[in-house]
Each structure stands twice: as C-alpha cells, then as structure tokens.
Short mmCIF file of C-alpha atoms and ligand atoms in Angstrom, two decimals:
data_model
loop_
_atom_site.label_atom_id
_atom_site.label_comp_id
_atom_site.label_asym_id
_atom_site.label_seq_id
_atom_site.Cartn_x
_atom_site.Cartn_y
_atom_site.Cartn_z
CA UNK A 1 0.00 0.00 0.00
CA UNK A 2 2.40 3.34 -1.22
CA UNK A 3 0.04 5.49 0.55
CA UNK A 4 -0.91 3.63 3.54
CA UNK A 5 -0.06 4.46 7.27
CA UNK A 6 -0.03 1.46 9.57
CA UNK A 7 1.74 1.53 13.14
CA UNK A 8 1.86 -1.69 15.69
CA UNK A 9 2.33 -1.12 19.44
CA UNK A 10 4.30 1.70 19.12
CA UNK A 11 5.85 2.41 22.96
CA UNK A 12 7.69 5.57 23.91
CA UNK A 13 8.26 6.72 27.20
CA UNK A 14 10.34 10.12 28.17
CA UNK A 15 12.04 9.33 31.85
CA UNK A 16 8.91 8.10 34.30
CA UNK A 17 6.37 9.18 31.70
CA UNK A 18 5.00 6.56 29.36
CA UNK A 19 3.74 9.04 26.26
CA UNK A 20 2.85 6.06 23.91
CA UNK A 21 1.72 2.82 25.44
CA UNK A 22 1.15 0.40 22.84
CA UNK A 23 -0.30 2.65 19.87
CA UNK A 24 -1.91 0.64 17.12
CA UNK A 25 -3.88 2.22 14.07
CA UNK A 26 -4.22 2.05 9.92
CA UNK A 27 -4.92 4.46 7.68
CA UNK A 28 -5.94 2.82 4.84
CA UNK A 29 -4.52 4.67 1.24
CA UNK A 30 -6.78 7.65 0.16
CA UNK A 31 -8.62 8.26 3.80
CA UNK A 32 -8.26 10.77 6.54
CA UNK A 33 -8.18 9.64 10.21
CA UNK A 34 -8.66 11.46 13.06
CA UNK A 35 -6.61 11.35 16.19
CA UNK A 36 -8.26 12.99 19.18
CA UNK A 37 -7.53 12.76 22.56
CA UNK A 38 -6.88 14.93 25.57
CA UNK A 39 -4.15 17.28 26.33
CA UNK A 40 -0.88 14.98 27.09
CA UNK A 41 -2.55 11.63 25.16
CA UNK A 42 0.10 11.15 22.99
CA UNK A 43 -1.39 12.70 19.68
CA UNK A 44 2.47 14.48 18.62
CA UNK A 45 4.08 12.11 20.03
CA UNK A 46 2.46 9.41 17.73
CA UNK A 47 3.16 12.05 14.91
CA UNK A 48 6.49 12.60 15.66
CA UNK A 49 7.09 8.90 15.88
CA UNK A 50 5.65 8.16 12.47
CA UNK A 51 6.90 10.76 10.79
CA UNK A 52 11.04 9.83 11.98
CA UNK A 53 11.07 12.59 14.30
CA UNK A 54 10.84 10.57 17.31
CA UNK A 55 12.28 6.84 17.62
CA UNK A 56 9.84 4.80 19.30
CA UNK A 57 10.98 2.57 22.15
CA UNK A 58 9.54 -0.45 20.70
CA UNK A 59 6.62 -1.49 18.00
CA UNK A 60 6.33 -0.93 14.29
CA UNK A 61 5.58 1.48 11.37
CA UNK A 62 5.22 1.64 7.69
CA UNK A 63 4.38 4.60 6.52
CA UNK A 64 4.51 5.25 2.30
CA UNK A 65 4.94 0.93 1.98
CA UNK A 66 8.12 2.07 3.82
CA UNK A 67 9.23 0.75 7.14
CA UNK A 68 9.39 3.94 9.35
CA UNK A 69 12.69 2.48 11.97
CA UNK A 70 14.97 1.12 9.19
CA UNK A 71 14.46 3.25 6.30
CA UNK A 72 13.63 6.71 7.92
CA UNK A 73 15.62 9.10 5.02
CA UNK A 74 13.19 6.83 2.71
CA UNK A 75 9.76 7.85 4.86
CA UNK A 76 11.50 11.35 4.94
CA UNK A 77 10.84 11.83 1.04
CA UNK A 78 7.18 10.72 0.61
CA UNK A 79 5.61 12.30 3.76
CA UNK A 80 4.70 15.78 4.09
CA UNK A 81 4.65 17.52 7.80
CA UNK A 82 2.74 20.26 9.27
CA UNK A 83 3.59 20.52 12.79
CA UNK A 84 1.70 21.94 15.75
CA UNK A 85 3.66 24.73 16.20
CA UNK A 86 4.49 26.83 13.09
CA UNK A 87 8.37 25.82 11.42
CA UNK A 88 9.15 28.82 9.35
CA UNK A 89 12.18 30.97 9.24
CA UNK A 90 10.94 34.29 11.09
CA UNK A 91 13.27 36.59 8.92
CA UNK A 92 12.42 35.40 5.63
CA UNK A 93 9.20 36.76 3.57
CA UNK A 94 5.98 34.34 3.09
CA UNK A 95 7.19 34.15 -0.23
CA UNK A 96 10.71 33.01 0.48
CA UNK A 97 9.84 29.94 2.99
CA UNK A 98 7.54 28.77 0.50
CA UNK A 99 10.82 29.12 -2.71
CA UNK A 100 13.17 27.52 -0.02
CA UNK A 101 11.23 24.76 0.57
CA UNK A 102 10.75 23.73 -2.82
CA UNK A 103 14.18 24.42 -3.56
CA UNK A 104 15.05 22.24 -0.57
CA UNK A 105 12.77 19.16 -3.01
CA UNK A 106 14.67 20.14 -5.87
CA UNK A 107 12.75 21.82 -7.75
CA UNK A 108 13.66 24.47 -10.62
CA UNK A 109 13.59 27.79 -8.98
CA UNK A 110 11.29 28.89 -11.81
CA UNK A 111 8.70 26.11 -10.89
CA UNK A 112 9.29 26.37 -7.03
CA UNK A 113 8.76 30.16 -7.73
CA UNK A 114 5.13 29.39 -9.54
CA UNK A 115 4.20 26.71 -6.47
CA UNK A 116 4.44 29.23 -4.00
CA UNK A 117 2.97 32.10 -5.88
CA UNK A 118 -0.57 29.89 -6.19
CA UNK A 119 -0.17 28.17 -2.35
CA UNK A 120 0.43 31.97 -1.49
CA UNK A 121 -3.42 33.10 -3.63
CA UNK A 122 -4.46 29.53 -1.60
CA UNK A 123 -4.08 30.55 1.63
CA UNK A 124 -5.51 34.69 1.06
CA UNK A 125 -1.36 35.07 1.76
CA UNK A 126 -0.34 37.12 -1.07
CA UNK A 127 -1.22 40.54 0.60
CA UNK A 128 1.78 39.83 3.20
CA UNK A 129 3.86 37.38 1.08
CA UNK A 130 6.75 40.32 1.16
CA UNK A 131 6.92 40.67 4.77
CA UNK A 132 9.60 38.85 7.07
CA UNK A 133 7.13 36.16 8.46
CA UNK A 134 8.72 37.43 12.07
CA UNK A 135 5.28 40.01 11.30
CA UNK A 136 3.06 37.84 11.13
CA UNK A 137 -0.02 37.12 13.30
CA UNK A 138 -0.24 33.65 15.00
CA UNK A 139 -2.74 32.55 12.09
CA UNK A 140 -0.64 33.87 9.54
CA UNK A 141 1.89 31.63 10.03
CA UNK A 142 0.07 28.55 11.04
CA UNK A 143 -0.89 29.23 7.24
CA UNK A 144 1.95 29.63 5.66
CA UNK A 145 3.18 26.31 7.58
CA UNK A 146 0.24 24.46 6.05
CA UNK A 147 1.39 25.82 2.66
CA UNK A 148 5.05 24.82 2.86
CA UNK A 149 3.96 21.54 3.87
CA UNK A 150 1.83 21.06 0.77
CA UNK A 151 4.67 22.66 -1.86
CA UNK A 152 5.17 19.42 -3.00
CA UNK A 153 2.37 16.97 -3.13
CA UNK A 154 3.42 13.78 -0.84
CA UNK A 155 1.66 10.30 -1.16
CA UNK A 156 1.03 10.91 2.72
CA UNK A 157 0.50 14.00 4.62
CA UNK A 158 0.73 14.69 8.71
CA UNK A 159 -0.60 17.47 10.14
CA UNK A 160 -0.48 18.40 13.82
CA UNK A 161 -3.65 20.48 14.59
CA UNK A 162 -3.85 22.13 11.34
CA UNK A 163 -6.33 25.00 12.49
CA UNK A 164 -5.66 26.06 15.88
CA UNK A 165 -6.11 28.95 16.05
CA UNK A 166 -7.21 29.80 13.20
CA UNK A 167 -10.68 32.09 12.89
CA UNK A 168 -13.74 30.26 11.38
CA UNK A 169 -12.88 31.67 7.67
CA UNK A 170 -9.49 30.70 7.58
CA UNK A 171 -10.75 26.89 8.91
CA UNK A 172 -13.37 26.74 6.35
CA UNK A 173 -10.29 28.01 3.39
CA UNK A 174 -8.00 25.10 5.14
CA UNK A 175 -11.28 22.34 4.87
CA UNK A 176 -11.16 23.04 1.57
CA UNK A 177 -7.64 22.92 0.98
CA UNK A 178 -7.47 19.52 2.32
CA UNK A 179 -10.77 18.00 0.78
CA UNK A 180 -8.98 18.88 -2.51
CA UNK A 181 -5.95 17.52 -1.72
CA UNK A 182 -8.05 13.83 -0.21
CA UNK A 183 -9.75 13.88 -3.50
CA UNK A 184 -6.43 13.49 -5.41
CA UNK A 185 -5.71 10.71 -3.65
CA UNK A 186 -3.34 11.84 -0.39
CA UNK A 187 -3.39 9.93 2.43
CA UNK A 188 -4.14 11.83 6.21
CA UNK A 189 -3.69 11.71 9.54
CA UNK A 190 -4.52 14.73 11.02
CA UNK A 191 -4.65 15.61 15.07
CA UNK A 192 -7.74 18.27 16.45
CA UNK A 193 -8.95 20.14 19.01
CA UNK A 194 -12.07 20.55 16.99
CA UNK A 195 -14.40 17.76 16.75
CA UNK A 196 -16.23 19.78 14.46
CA UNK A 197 -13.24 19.30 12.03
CA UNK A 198 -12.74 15.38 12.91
CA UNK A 199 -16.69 15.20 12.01
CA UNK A 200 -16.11 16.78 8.99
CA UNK A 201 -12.95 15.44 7.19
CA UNK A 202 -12.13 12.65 9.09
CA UNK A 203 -13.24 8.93 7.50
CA UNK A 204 -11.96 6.96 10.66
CA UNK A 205 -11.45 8.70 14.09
CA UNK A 206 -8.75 7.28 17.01
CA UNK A 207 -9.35 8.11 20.14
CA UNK A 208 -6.29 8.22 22.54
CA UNK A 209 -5.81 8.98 26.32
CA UNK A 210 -2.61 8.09 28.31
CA UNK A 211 -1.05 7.20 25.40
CA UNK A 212 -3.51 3.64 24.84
CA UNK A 213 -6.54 3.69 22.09
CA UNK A 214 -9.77 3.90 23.99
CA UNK A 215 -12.05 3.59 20.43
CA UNK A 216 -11.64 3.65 17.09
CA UNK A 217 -14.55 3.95 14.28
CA UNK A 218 -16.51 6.40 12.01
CA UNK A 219 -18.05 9.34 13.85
CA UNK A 220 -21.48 7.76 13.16
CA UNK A 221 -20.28 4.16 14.67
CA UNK A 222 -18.38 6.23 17.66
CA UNK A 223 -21.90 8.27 18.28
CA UNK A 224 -23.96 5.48 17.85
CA UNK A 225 -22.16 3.83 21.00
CA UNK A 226 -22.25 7.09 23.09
CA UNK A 227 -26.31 6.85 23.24
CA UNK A 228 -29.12 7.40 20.86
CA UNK A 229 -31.37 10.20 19.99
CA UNK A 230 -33.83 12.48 22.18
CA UNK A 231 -36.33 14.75 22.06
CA UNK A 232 -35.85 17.88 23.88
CA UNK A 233 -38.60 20.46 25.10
CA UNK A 234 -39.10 23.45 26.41
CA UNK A 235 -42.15 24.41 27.33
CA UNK A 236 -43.74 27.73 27.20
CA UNK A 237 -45.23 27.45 31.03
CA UNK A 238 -43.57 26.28 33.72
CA UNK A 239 -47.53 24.55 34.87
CA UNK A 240 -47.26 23.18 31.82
CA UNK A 241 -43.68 21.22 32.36
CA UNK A 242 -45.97 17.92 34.50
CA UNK A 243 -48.38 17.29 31.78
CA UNK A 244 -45.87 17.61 29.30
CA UNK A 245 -43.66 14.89 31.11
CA UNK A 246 -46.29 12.75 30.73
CA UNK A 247 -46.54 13.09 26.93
CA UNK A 248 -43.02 12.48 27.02
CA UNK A 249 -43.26 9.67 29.06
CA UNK A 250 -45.63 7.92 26.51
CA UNK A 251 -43.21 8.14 23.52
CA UNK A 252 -39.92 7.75 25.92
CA UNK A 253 -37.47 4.72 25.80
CA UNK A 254 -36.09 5.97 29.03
CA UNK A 255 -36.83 8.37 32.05
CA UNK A 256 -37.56 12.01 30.93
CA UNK A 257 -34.96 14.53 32.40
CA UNK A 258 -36.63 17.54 33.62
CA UNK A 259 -34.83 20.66 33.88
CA UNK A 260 -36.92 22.55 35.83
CA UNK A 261 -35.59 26.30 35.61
CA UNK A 262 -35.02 26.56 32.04
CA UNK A 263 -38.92 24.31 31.88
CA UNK A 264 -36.78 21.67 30.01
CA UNK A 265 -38.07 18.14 29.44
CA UNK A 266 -35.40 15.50 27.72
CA UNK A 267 -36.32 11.93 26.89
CA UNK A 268 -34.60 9.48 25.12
CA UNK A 269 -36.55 7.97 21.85
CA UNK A 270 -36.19 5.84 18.70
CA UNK A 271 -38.14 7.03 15.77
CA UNK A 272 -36.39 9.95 14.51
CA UNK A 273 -38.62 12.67 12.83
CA UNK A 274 -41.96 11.14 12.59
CA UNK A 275 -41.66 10.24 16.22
CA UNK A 276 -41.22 13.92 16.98
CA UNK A 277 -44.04 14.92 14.30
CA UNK A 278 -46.37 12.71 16.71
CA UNK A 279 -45.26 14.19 20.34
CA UNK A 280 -45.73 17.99 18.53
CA UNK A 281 -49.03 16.78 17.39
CA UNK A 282 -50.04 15.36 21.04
CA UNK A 283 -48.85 18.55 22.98
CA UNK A 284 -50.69 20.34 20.85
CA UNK A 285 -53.89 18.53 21.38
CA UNK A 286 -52.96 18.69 25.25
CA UNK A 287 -52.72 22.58 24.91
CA UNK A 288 -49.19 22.93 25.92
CA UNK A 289 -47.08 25.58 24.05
CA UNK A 290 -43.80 25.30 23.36
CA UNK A 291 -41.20 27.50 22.82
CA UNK A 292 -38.89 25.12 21.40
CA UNK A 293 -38.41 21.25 20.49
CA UNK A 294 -35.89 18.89 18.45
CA UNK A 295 -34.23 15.79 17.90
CA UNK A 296 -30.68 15.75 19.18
CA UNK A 297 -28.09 13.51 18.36
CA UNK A 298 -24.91 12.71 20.03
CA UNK A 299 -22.32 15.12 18.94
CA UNK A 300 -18.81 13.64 18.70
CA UNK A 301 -17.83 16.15 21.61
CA UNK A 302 -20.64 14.12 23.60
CA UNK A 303 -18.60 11.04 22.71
CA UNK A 304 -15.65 12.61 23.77
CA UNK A 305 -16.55 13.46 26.87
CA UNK A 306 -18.21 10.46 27.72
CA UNK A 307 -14.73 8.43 26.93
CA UNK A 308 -12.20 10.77 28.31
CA UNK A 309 -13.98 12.45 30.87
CA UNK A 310 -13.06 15.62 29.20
CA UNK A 311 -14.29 18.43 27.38
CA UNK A 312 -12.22 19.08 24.07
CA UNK A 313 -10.89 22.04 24.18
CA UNK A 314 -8.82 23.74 22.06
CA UNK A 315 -5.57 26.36 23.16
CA UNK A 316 -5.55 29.85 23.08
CA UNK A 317 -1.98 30.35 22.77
CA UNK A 318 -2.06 30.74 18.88
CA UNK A 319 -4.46 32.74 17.86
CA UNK A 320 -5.59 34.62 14.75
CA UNK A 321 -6.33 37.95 16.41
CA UNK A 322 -2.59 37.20 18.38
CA UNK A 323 -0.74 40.62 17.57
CA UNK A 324 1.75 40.72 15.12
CA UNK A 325 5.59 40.37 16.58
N1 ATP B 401 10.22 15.56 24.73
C1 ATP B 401 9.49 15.19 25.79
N2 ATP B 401 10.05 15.04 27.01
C2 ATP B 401 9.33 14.66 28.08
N3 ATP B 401 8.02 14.38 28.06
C3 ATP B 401 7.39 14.52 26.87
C4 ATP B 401 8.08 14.93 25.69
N4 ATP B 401 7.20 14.98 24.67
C5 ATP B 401 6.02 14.60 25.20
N5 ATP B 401 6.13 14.32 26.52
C6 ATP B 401 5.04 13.86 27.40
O1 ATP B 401 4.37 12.81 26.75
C7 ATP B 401 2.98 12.89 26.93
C8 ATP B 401 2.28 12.98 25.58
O2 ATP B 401 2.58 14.23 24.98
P1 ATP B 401 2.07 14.68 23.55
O3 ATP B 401 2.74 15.95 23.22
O4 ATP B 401 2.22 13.55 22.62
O5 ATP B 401 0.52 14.91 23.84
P2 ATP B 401 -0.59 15.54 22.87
O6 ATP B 401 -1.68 14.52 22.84
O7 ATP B 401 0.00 15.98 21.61
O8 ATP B 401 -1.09 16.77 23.73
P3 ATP B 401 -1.59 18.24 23.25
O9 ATP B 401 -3.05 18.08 23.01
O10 ATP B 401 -1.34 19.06 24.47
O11 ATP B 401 -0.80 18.66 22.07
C9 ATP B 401 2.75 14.09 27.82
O12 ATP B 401 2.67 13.64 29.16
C10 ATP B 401 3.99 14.92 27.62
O13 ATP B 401 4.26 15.69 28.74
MG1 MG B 402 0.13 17.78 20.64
#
C-alpha cells in the first residue's frame, strides 16, 4: 500500500512518563483519520514517531509501503509535515519559505517560484507574502506552515492540529484545501482540538488517552455507541412542564430529564422525525405551548466526553487575532 499508514504497538516513554503505550492504528490509502484525545494523550508524540522525528521505544511502522525504523531518510521523502507549532524561518518573507522549501525538493527555482505564488493566492497570503514572516499574526503563520507543507504533493500528509487557532474563515479556506488535496488521492492523519473538524474530514477517528486507544470507528459508529437520539422540550409554562412529562413519558425509551428552571423536558426515543411529528401533534392537542423542540443527536464532543472524561478544548496560545511580533 504506497500510501498507507499502519503503526503496531508503538511504545515511547520520556524518563517516568510513558507518552505512547502500545499505539496501534491504519490508515488505509486515500482516507483521513482522526486522532483525538486529551491534552498529554500522545497525539504528537504518535506524529512525531511516524513521521522519523521521534524513535519509538519499541513497535512498528510503515508509513509510504516504507518501514518507518529502518528506512527513515526513505519515509522522509514521501511524507509531508505540518507541525503543531508553526516551522518557518521568522526573517524570511511568506514568499521566500515557501521558494526555499521547494528548492530544498529540488525543484527548478522557476517552478518552485510558480508553487508558492498559487499556495500563497491559496491561503488569502499574497497581501503579506513580502513581509519577514517574524510580522506575522499567529494565524498567519500557522498558514503559511500548512502551505510549505503542501509545496510538493506527498503520497502521505501529517498534520499536527492544522487550524488552531485559526478564525472560522481561515478553517473553512483550510477544509477546503485539504478535501482537494483527499480527493487526489493523499493519504491523512490529522490531530484536532475541533471535533467539528474530525466530524467533517475525518473517514476513521482514534481516540487516545494516556497514550492507549480507547475507540476507534466512524463518527457515526463512535456516536452510535455514546447513546441514541432524544427529544428535547421546552415548554412555554412552567404549569405546563408535569403534563408535558407525561406526553413524554408515553413516547420515551427511558426516564424524561426535567430541567426545571429553564422548563426543560429531555427523553430518550427511537423514531427519529416522525416520532417527533407525533409528540408535537399530542402537545398540541394537550394545549401545551412550546417554545422550542428537536431531535438531538450525540455530537462527537458528547462522545468525547463520555470516553475521556473531558471536554475538548482547544488552546488559546495561537491565535488569529494574536498581535503581530
Ligand atoms: N520531549 C518530551 N520530554 C518529556 N516528556 C514529553 C516529551 N514529549 C512529550 N512528553 C510527554 O508525553 C505525553 C504525551 O505528549 P504529547 O505531546 O504527545 O501529547 P498531545 O496529545 O499531543 O497533547 P496536546 O493536546 O497538548 O498537544 C505528555 O505527558 C507529555 O508531557
Ligand atoms: Mg500535541
């Protein structure tokens, strides 16, 4: 598999702490996966591991149909890197870094030259492409990392929470960027803050905490197991919230949740929409108004939480609106 990623109890430990505890995973040729876990789960360390930045204690990797420990300079060549904190030289321009790096592949100065003159128009860079980059906002550079890791198109691309940071425009013009770059065929593993983000472009998700897998599957499969649907209400009158409990309690597959001061009523169902079509119809006939009602579905950050214990939550250290240096 040339574009595959595959890794096989992959152990590190720095001193006492053991970062990676047996890390398995595959990501088959063509797909994104998302790793997610908690601050301090091992997420760059597993990057830095398959990507030859880190040697792992023990276990295996092939990365690119390449073994990862005996071939590294090999692995080097067909991956492409964007790390969680920003690599670029803070007294060139945009415009340089993204030259030196292709020069750095070998390519003709004329073509590396054209590369980074469309990754600049890509990433709504061009404005500030002749600045020293040691101006640039914290989102500014997170971009223009992104772009020098795409200057050349590898088989298989890392990237290291591509869009902290980043404001909701610039995440949306990054989405893109990599749905384009999945469609050609790349191969992804990409770590997140944003679950949003793992919902939305990732084809497998990895869960890790304390450096072990605690689940692995699509975001439907990994929702699916957190709990099904329910039917939230909120009821106009707060007299109204017993009655209404009882509708509730006819349609319910479980005890209703009240929650009294916001006049709140949650109960979980199976039915989906026509279910809910039938409890609207039979509050109305009961007289109750509402003020609001839906189906909700597990989010992946319910998932989350329910498996780690944690909200996800991204850092603030690296922001777009971060002043420029
Ligand atoms: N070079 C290092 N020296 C010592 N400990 C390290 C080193 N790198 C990582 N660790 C430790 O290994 C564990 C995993 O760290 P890692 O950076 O992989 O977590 P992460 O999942 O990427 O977290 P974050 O969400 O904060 O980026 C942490 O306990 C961390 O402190
Ligand atoms: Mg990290």
């Amino acid at each position: 598999m040339p574009g595959a990623i595959h890794a096989e109890g992959l152990v590190k430990t720095f001193g006492e702490v053991r970062a990676l505890d047996g890390v398995d995973l595959d990501v088959p040729e063509g797909t994104v996966l998302g790793l997610l876990g908690p601050n301090g789960a091992g997420k760059t360390t597993t990057v830095r591991c398959l990507t030859t930045l880190l040697r792992p204690d023990s276990g295996k990797a092939v990365v690119a149909g390449i073994d990862v420990l005996k071939n590294p300079d090999a692995v080097r060549r067909s991956i492409g890197l964007s790390g969680q904190f920003a690599a670029v030289d803070e007294y060139l321009t945009g415009r340089e870094n993204l030259q030196m790096v292709g020069q750095l592949y070998q390519m003709r100065a004329k073509a590396a030259k054209a590369r980074a003159e469309e990754l600049l128009e890509q990433f709504d860079l061009t404005d500030a492409a002749d600045r020293p980059t040691k101006t640039y906002s914290g989102g500014m550079r997170r971009r223009l990392d992104l772009a020098a890791a795409l200057v050349v198109s590898p088989p298989v691309m890392f990237m290291d929470e591509p869009t902290t940071g980043l404001d909701p425009r610039n995440r949306q013009l990054l989405w893109d960027v990599i749905k384009r770059l999945v469609s050609g065929g790349t191969t992804l593993l990409l770590t997140t803050q944003y679950l949003e983000e793992a919902d939305h472009l990732a084809h497998d998700i990895v869960v890790v905490d304390h450096g072990h897998v605690i689940a692995q599957g699509t975001s439907d499969q990994l929702k699916a197991r957190t709990g099904g649907e329910r039917v939230e209400v909120v009821v106009h009158e707060r007299e109204h919230i017993r009655t209404a409990s009882e509708v509730l309690r006819g349609f319910g597959k479980g005890e209703t949740t009240v929650e009294e001061h916001m006049r709140k009523l949650t109960v979980p169902v199976t039915g989906g929409a026509k279910l809910l079509a039938e409890v609207i119809r039979e509050l109305d006939t009961r007289g109750i108004e509402i003020d609001d009602i839906g189906l909700r579905r597990p989010t992946l950050d319910d998932v989350f939480l329910s498996l780690t214990g944690h909200v996800a939550e991204a850092r603030d250290n690296d922001t777009e609106k971060e002043a420029a240096k």
